[in-house]
XYZ file of C-alpha atoms in Angstrom:
569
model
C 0.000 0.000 0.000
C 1.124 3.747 -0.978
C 0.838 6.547 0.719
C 0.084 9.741 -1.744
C -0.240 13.613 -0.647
C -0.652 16.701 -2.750
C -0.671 20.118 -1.937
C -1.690 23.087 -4.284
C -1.315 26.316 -3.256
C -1.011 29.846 -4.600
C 1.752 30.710 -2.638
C 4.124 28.277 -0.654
C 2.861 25.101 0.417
C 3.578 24.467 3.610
C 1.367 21.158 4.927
C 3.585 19.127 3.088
C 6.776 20.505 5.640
C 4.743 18.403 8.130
C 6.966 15.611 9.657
C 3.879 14.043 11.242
C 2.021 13.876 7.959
C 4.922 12.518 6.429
C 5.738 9.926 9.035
C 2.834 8.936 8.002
C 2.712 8.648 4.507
C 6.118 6.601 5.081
C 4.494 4.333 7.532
C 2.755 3.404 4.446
C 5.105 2.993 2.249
C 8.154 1.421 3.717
C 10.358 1.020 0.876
C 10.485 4.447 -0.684
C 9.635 7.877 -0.310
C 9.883 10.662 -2.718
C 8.775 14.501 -3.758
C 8.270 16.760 -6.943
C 7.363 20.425 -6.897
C 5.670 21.294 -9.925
C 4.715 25.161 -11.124
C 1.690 25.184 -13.288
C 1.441 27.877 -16.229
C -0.659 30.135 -14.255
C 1.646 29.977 -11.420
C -0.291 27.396 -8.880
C 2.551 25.738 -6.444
C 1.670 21.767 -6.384
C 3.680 19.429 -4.471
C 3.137 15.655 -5.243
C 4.814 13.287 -2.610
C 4.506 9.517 -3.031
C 6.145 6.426 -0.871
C 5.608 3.255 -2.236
C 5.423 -0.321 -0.850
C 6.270 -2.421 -3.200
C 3.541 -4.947 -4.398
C 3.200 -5.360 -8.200
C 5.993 -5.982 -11.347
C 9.263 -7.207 -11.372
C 10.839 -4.289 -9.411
C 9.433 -1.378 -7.715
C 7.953 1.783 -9.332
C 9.071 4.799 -7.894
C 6.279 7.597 -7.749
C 5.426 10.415 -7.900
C 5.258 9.167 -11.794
C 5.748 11.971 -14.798
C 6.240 12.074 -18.132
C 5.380 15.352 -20.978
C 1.287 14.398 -19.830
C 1.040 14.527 -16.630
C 1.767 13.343 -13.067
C 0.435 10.353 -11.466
C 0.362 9.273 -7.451
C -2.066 5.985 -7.286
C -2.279 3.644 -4.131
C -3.557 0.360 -4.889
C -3.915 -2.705 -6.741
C -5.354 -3.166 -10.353
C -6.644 -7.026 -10.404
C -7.235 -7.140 -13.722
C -6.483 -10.221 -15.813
C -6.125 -8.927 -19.006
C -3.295 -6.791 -17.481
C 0.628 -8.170 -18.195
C 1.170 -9.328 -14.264
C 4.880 -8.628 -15.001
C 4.389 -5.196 -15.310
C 3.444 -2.838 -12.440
C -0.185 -1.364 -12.242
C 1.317 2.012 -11.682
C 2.840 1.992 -15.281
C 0.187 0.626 -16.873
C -2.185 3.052 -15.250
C 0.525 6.333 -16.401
C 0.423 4.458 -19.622
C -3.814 4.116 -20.327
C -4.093 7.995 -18.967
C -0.969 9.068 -21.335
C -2.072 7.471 -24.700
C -1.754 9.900 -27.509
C -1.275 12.667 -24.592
C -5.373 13.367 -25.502
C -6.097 16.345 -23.463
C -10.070 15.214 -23.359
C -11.837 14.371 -20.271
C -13.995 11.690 -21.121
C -11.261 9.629 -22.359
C -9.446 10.000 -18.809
C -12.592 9.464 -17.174
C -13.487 6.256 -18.920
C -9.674 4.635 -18.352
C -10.328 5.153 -14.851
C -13.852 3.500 -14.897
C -12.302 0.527 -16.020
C -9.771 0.309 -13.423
C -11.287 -2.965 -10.967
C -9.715 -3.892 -7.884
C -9.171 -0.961 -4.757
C -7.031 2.231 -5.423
C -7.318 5.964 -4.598
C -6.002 7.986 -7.329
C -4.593 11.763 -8.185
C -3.652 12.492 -11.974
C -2.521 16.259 -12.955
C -3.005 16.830 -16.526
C -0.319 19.452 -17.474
C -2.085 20.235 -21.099
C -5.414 21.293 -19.614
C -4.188 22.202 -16.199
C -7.093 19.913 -14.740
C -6.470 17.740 -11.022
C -8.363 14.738 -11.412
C -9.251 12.510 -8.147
C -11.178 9.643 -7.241
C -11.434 6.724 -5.055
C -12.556 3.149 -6.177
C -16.452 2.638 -6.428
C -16.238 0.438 -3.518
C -14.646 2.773 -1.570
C -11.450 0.513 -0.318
C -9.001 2.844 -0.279
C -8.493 6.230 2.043
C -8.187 9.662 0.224
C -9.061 12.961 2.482
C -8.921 16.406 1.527
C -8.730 19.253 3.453
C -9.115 22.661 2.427
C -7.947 26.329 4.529
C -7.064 30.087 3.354
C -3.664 29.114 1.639
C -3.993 25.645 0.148
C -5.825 22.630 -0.942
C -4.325 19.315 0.066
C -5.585 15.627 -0.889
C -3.835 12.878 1.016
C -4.521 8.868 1.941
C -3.848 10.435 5.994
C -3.438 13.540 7.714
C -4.258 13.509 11.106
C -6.902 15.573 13.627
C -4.969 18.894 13.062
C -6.597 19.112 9.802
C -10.078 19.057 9.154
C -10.438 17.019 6.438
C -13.394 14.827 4.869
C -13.431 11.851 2.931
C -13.155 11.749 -0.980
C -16.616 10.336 -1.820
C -17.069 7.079 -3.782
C -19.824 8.579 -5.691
C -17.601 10.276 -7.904
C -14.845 10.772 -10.195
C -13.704 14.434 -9.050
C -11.832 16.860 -11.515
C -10.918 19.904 -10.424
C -10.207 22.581 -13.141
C -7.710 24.520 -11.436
C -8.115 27.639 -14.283
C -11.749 28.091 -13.004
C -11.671 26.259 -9.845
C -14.753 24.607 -10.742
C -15.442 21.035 -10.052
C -16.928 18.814 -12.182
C -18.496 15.213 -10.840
C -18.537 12.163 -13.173
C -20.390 8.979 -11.492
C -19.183 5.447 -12.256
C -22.330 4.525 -14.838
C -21.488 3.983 -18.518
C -23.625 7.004 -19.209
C -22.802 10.310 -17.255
C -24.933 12.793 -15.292
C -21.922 15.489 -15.033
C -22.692 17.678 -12.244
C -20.790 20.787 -12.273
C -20.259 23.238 -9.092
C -17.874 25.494 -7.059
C -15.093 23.782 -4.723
C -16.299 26.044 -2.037
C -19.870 24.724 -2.257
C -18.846 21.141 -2.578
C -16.992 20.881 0.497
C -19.632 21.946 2.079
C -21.672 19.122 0.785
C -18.762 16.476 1.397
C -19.412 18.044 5.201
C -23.218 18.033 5.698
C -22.588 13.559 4.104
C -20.183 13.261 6.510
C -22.104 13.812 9.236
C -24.980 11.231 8.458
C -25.710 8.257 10.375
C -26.603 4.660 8.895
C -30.570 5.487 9.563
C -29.729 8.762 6.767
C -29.435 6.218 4.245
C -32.462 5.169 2.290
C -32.452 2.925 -1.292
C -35.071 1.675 -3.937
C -34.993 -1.769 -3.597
C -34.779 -3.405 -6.677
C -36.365 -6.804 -6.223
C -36.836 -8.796 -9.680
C -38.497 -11.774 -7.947
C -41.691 -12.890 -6.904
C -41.250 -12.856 -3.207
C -45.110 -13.177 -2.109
C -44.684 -16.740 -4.100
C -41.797 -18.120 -2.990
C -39.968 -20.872 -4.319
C -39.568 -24.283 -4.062
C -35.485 -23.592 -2.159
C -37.339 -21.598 0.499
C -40.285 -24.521 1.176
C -37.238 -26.888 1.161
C -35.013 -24.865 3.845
C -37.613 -24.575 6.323
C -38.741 -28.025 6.140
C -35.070 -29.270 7.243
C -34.794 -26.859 9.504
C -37.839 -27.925 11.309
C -37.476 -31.742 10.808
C -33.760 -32.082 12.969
C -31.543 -29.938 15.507
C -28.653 -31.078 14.431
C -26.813 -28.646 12.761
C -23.870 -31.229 10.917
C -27.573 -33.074 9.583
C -29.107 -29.213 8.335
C -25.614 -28.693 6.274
C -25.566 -32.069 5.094
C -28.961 -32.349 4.194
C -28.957 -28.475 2.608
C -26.581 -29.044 0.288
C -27.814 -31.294 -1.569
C -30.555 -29.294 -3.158
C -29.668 -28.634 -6.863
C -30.154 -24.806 -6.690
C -27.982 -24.400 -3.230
C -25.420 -27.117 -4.427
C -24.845 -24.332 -7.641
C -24.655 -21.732 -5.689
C -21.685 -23.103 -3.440
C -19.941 -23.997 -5.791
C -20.149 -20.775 -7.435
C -18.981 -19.142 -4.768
C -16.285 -21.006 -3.654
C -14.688 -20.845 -7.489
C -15.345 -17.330 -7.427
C -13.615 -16.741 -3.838
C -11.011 -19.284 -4.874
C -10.228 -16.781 -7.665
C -10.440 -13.764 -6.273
C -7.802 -15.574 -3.684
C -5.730 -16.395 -6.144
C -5.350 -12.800 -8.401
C -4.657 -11.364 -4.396
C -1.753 -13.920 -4.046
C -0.381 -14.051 -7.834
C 0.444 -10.242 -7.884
C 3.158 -9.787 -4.757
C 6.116 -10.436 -4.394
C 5.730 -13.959 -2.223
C 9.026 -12.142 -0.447
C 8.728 -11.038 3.776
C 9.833 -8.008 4.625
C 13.552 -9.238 5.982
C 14.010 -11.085 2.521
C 12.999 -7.880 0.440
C 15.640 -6.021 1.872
C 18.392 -8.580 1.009
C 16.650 -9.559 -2.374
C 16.422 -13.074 -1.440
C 14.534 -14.794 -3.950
C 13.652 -17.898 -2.623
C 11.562 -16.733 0.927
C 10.405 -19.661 3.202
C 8.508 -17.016 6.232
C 5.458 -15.565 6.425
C 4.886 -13.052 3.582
C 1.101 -13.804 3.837
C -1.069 -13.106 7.042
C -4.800 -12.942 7.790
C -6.408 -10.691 10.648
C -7.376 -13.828 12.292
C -10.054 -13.774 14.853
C -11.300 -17.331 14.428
C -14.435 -16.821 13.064
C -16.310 -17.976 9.468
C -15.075 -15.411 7.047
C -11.181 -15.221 8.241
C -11.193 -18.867 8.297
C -12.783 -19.710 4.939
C -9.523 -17.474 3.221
C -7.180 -18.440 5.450
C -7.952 -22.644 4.323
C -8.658 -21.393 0.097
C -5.139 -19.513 1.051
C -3.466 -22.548 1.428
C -3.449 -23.865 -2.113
C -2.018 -20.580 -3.321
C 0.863 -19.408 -1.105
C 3.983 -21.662 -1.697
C 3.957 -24.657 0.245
C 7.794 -23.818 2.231
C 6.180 -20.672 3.501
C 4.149 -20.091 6.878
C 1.104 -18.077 6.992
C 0.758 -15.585 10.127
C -3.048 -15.856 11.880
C -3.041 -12.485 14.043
C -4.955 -12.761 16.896
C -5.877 -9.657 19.115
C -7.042 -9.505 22.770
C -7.426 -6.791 25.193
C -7.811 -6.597 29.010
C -9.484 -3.604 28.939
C -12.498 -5.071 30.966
C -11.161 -8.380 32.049
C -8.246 -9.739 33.492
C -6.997 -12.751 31.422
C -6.450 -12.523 26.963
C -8.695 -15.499 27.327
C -11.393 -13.401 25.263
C -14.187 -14.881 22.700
C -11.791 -14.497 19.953
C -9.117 -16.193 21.593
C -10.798 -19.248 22.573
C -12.261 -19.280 18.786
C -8.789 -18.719 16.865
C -7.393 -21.507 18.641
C -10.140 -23.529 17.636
C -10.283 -22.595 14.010
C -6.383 -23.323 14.171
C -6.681 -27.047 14.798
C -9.147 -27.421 12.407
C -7.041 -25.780 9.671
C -4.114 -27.732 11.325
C -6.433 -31.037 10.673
C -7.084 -30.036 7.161
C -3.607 -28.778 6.161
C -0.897 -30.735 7.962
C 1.770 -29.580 5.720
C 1.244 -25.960 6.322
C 2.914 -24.131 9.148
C 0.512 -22.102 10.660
C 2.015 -19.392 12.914
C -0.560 -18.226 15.218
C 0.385 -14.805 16.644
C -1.171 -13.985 20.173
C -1.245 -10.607 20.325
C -2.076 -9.184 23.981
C -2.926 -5.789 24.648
C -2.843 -4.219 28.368
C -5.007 -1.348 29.053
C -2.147 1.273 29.469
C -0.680 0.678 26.071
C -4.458 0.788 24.313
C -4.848 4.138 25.976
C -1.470 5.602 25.180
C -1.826 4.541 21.574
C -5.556 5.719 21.152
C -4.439 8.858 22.048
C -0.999 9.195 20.032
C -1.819 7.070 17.014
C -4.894 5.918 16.064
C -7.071 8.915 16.866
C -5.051 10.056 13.913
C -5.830 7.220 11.524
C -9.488 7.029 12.434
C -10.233 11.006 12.066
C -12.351 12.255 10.184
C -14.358 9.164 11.939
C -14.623 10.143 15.358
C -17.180 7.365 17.487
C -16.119 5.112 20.174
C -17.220 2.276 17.480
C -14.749 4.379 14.974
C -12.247 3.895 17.824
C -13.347 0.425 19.036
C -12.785 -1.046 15.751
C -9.802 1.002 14.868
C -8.021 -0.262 17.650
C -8.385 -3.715 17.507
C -7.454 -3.168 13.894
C -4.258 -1.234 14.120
C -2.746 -3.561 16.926
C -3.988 -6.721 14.860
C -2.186 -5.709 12.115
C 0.678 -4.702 13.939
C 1.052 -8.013 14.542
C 3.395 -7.790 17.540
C 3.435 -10.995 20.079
C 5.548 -11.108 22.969
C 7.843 -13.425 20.595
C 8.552 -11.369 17.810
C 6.564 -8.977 15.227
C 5.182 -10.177 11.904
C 7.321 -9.911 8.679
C 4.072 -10.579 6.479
C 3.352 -7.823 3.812
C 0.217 -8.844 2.397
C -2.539 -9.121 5.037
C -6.530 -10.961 4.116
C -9.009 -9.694 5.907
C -12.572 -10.660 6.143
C -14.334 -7.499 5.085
C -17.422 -7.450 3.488
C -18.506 -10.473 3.995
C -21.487 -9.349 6.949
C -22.573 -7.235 4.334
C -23.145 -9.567 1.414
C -23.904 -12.803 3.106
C -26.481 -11.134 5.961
C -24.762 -11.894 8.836
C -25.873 -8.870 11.275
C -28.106 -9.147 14.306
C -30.123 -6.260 12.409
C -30.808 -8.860 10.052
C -32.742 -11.190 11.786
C -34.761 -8.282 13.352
C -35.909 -6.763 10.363
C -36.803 -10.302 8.538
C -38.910 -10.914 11.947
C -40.476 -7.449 11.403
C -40.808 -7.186 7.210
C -39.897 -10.703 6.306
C -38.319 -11.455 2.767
C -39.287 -7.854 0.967
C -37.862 -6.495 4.124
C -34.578 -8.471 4.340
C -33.836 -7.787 0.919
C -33.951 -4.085 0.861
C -32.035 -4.180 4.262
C -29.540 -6.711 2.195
C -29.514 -3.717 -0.634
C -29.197 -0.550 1.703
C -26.035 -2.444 3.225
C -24.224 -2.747 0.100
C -24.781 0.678 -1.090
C -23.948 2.439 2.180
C -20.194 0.283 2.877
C -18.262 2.695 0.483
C -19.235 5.160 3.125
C -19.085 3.542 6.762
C -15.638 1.780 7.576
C -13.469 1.095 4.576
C -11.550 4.229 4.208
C -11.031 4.067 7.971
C -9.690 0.981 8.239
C -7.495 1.116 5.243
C -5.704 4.213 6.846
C -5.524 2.433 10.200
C -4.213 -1.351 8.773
C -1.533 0.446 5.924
C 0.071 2.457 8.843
C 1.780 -0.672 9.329
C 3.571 -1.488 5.664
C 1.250 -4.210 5.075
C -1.103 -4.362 2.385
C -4.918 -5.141 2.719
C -6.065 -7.474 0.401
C -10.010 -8.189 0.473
C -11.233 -11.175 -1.453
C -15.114 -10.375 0.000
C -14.768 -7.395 -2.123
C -13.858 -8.760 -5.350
C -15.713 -6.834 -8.087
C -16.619 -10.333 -9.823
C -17.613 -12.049 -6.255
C -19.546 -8.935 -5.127
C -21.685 -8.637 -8.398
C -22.306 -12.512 -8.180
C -23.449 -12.399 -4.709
C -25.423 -9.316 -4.773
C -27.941 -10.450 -7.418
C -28.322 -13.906 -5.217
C -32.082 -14.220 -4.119
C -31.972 -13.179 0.072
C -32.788 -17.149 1.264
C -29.614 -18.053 -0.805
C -27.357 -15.610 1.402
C -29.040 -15.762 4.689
C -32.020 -17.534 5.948
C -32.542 -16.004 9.582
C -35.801 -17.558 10.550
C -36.627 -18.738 13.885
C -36.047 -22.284 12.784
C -32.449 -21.363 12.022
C -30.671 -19.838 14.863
C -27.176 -17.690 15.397
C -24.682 -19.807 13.903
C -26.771 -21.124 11.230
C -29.412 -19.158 9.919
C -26.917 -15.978 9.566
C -24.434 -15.899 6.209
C -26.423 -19.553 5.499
C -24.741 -19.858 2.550
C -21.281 -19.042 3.545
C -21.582 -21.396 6.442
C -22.473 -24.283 3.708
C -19.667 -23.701 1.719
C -17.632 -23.715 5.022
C -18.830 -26.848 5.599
C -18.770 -28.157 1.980
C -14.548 -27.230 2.565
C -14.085 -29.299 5.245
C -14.796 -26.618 8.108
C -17.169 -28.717 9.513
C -16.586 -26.718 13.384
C -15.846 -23.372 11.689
C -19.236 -23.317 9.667
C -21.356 -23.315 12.962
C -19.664 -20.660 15.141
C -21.797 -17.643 15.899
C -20.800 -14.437 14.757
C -19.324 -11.980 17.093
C -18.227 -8.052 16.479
C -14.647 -7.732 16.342
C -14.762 -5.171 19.510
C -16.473 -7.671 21.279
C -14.778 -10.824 20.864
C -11.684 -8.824 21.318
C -13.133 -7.609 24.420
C -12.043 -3.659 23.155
C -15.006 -2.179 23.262
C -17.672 -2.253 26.290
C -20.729 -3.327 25.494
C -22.457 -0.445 28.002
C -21.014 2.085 25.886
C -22.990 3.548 23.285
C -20.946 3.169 19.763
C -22.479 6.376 17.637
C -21.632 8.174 20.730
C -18.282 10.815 20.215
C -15.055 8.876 21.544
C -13.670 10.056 25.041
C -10.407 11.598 22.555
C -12.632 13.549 20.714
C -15.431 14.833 23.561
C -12.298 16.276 24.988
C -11.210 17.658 22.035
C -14.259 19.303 21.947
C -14.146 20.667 25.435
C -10.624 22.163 24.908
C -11.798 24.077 21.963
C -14.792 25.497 23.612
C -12.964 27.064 26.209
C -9.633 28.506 24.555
């Protein structure tokens, strides 16, 4: 992961003198770190800075990247198989924007709607003087951009000094820095071009900010007769109310032609989307990249590891794809913020999950990393750290999360620290496969018509709840996030399933069944046969982070006291 910054300014930048901003940026990207100061025609100051961590073609690509065109600083990864994998994304990207040197906007703006895969993006075109921005439509990567009296700055972090908001998802941003008018291209084949003042648009970016999940509100597009039913939903609830057992529901479940398709679907979709996350790295740790070693037998692969469904299901498809002399890290957090012992839900449940993968890959060295946090050191660092990485979020579930996140990744046992530089994570999955309590409670209340909407309304609000947050908060570490959930081929598959073939959260099928059905089948269908029934817990719960008295929408204690301070100075 990359970190990118940009400052324009009429005068002399001076954001970019930071050394906490670019501590940052280098926290990102480990292996390199670079600027260019750039004069415009009409005398704008822009200052591109770039540090790169190394992830795709033969040998890194330095950035900030220029040629006669433009100027390119991209964070991210392009998994696109018609792309040359022995070529870096970066290049290929310069390369796409560059062709011909066309000065016109829509053929910019349609090489980076085909771009799939996560990536935030900043491309100055020096022949029409225009700054164009964008995150992916998913939303996976960070980008903020703050705005005072002297300059305009757009960076992947920056830290509660600045008020900044997040680049929206909803967009592809140019700026035309002649008129300083912004024009808004969304991601559909056929644009609506909104056009408006910078001024007025930050504005907007604040008001969105500000909204809670209940400020979200979608059509939902249902092309199925849900008042009939179908023959799959008849055939679910009639196992479910014939037997308890939960081995004898699976069983029995997957054997229906329609939900025997659809898992094995999915699991040659995930299986793919694995694979493209594993093919384009370097398969090197971090102690072997520095001494070029070619042939690396240590973990250059982790997962965030907390024991549960999703983390397990890529940690086991992992397997076949890392080479078979390397280990794979599992990094396990607990805190004993409320409790005395690490012997918290996620604990017990990653050492679980670990014998079962240990059962089903013996040949694999699986290097579970116990990461224990005291109560002292979570303060300290919630303070110094990761109040900066979560801001503009700013909720003790913003924190909650953030924290269990950033000392995850870390990956830091009382052994030794990970060397891993690609890390899995399980995001998106609750999302796509219904597995929130929420879930159950509005199917009780609306049933099916209700459940899907709910289903809909999730996947259209997740560009703008967590991602960004957690991409800052993870990448402060070197490592790179890689999110197989999110693949833009396993997404679009899974979002047009019918509700009852992701979830099924009747009363006949209880927590640990009825939610993420589906991905609990193809669990079991894997050979996860314990994994596919454990319940699903919230990260700052089963890491015991977060108390459950505490209100999460509520401001975190960092930021009520931020508050305070500036209300009386």
């Amino acid at each position: 992961m990359c970190g990118i910054f940009l400052e324009l300014s009429c005068e002399k930048c001076s954001i970019v003198n930071d050394i906490d901003v670019l501590r940052r940026l280098k926290n990102r990207g480990p292996d390199h770190l670079q600027r260019k100061d750039f004069i415009s025609e009409i005398g704008h100051h822009i200052v591109f800075v770039a540090s790169v961590l190394w992830m795709q073609g033969p040998q890194m690509t330095l950035q900030p990247l220029e040629n006669e065109c433009g100027i390119l600083l991209y964070n991210g990864d392009i998994f696109d198989e018609s792309w040359d994998s022995r070529t870096s994304d970066t290049q290929i990207i310069m390369e796409k924007l560059s062709y011909d040197c066309d000065s016109q906007i829509d053929k910019v703006i349609n090489v980076l709607k085909s771009l799939k895969g996560p990536f935030s993006l900043i491309y100055y075109c020096k022949v029409t003087n225009k700054l164009y921005f964008t995150r992916d439509r998913f939303g996976r990567n960070s980008l903020l951009i703050h705005k005072n009296s002297n300059s305009l700055v757009l960076s992947s972090v920056l830290g509660t000094q600045y008020e900044n908001y997040e680049v929206p998802v909803s967009h592809i941003s140019v700026l035309d820095l002649n008129t300083h008018k912004i024009l808004l291209y969304t991601w559909k084949a056929t644009d609506i071009v909104q056009q408006c003042n910078l001024s007025d648009w930050l504005k907007t970016l604040q008001l969105k900010q500000s909204l809670s999940d209940e400020d979200f509100t979608v059509e939902a597009n249902i092309p199925w007769d849900i008042d009939g039913l179908e023959d799959t939903v008849s055939f679910i609830e009639s196992v479910a109310k014939k037997t308890k057992c939960n081995v004898t529901i699976m069983k029995t479940l997957s054997q229906h032609p329609e939900i025997q398709t659809t898992i094995n679907k999915i699991i040659y979709l995930l299986n793919k989307s694995i694979q493209k996350r594993l093919k384009r790295q370097p398969n090197l740790c971090r102690n072997c990249l520095k001494i070029t070693e070619i042939n690396c037998s240590h973990s250059a692969v982790g997962v965030l590891f907390s024991g549960g469904l999703d983390c397990t299901i890529l940690a086991l498809l992992a397997d076949k794809y890392v080479p078979k002399n390397q280990s794979i890290d599992l990094l396990n957090v607990a805190f004993n913020k409320e409790n005395p012992t690490y012997d918290v839900p996620d604990r017990i449940t990653g050492r679980k999950s670990l014998e079962e993968l240990r059962r089903l890959c013996p040949l694999r060295k699986w290097t579970f990393k116990e990461i224990n946090v005291p109560k002292e050191e979570l303060e300290e660092f919630q303070i110094n750290v990761i109040a900066d990485l979560i801001y503009p979020r700013q909720t003790i579930l913003d924190e909650s999360l953030g924290s269990a996140l950033w000392f995850a990744a870390r990956g830091q046992d009382h052994h030794s620290v990970s060397n891993c530089r690609v890390l899995f994570s399980g995001t998106g999955a609750d999302e796509l496969f219904g597995g929130y309590t929420r879930h159950r409670a509005v199917f009780k209340r609306l049933g099916w018509a209700g459940l899907c909407k709910e289903l809909q309304l999730d996947w259209e609000r997740i560009p703008y709840r967590n991602l960004a947050r957690d991409n800052r908060v993870i990448c402060d570490h070197g490592r790179q996030p890689r999110m197989p959930y999110l693949d833009e081929e396993f997404a679009e598959f899974v979002i047009h399933l019918k509700p009852w073939l992701k979830c099924f959260p009747s009363k006949h099928l209880g927590h640990g069944l009825g939610d993420k059905l589906m991905l609990r089948l193809v669990a079991y269908n894997i050979g996860l046969m314990e994994v596919s029934t454990f319940p699903k817990r919230a990260l700052q719960f089963g890491s015991r982070v977060a108390n459950k008295n505490e209100k999460g929408c509520d401001k975190s204690f960092f930021f009520r006291n931020q508050i305070k301070n500036k209300i009386v100075s």
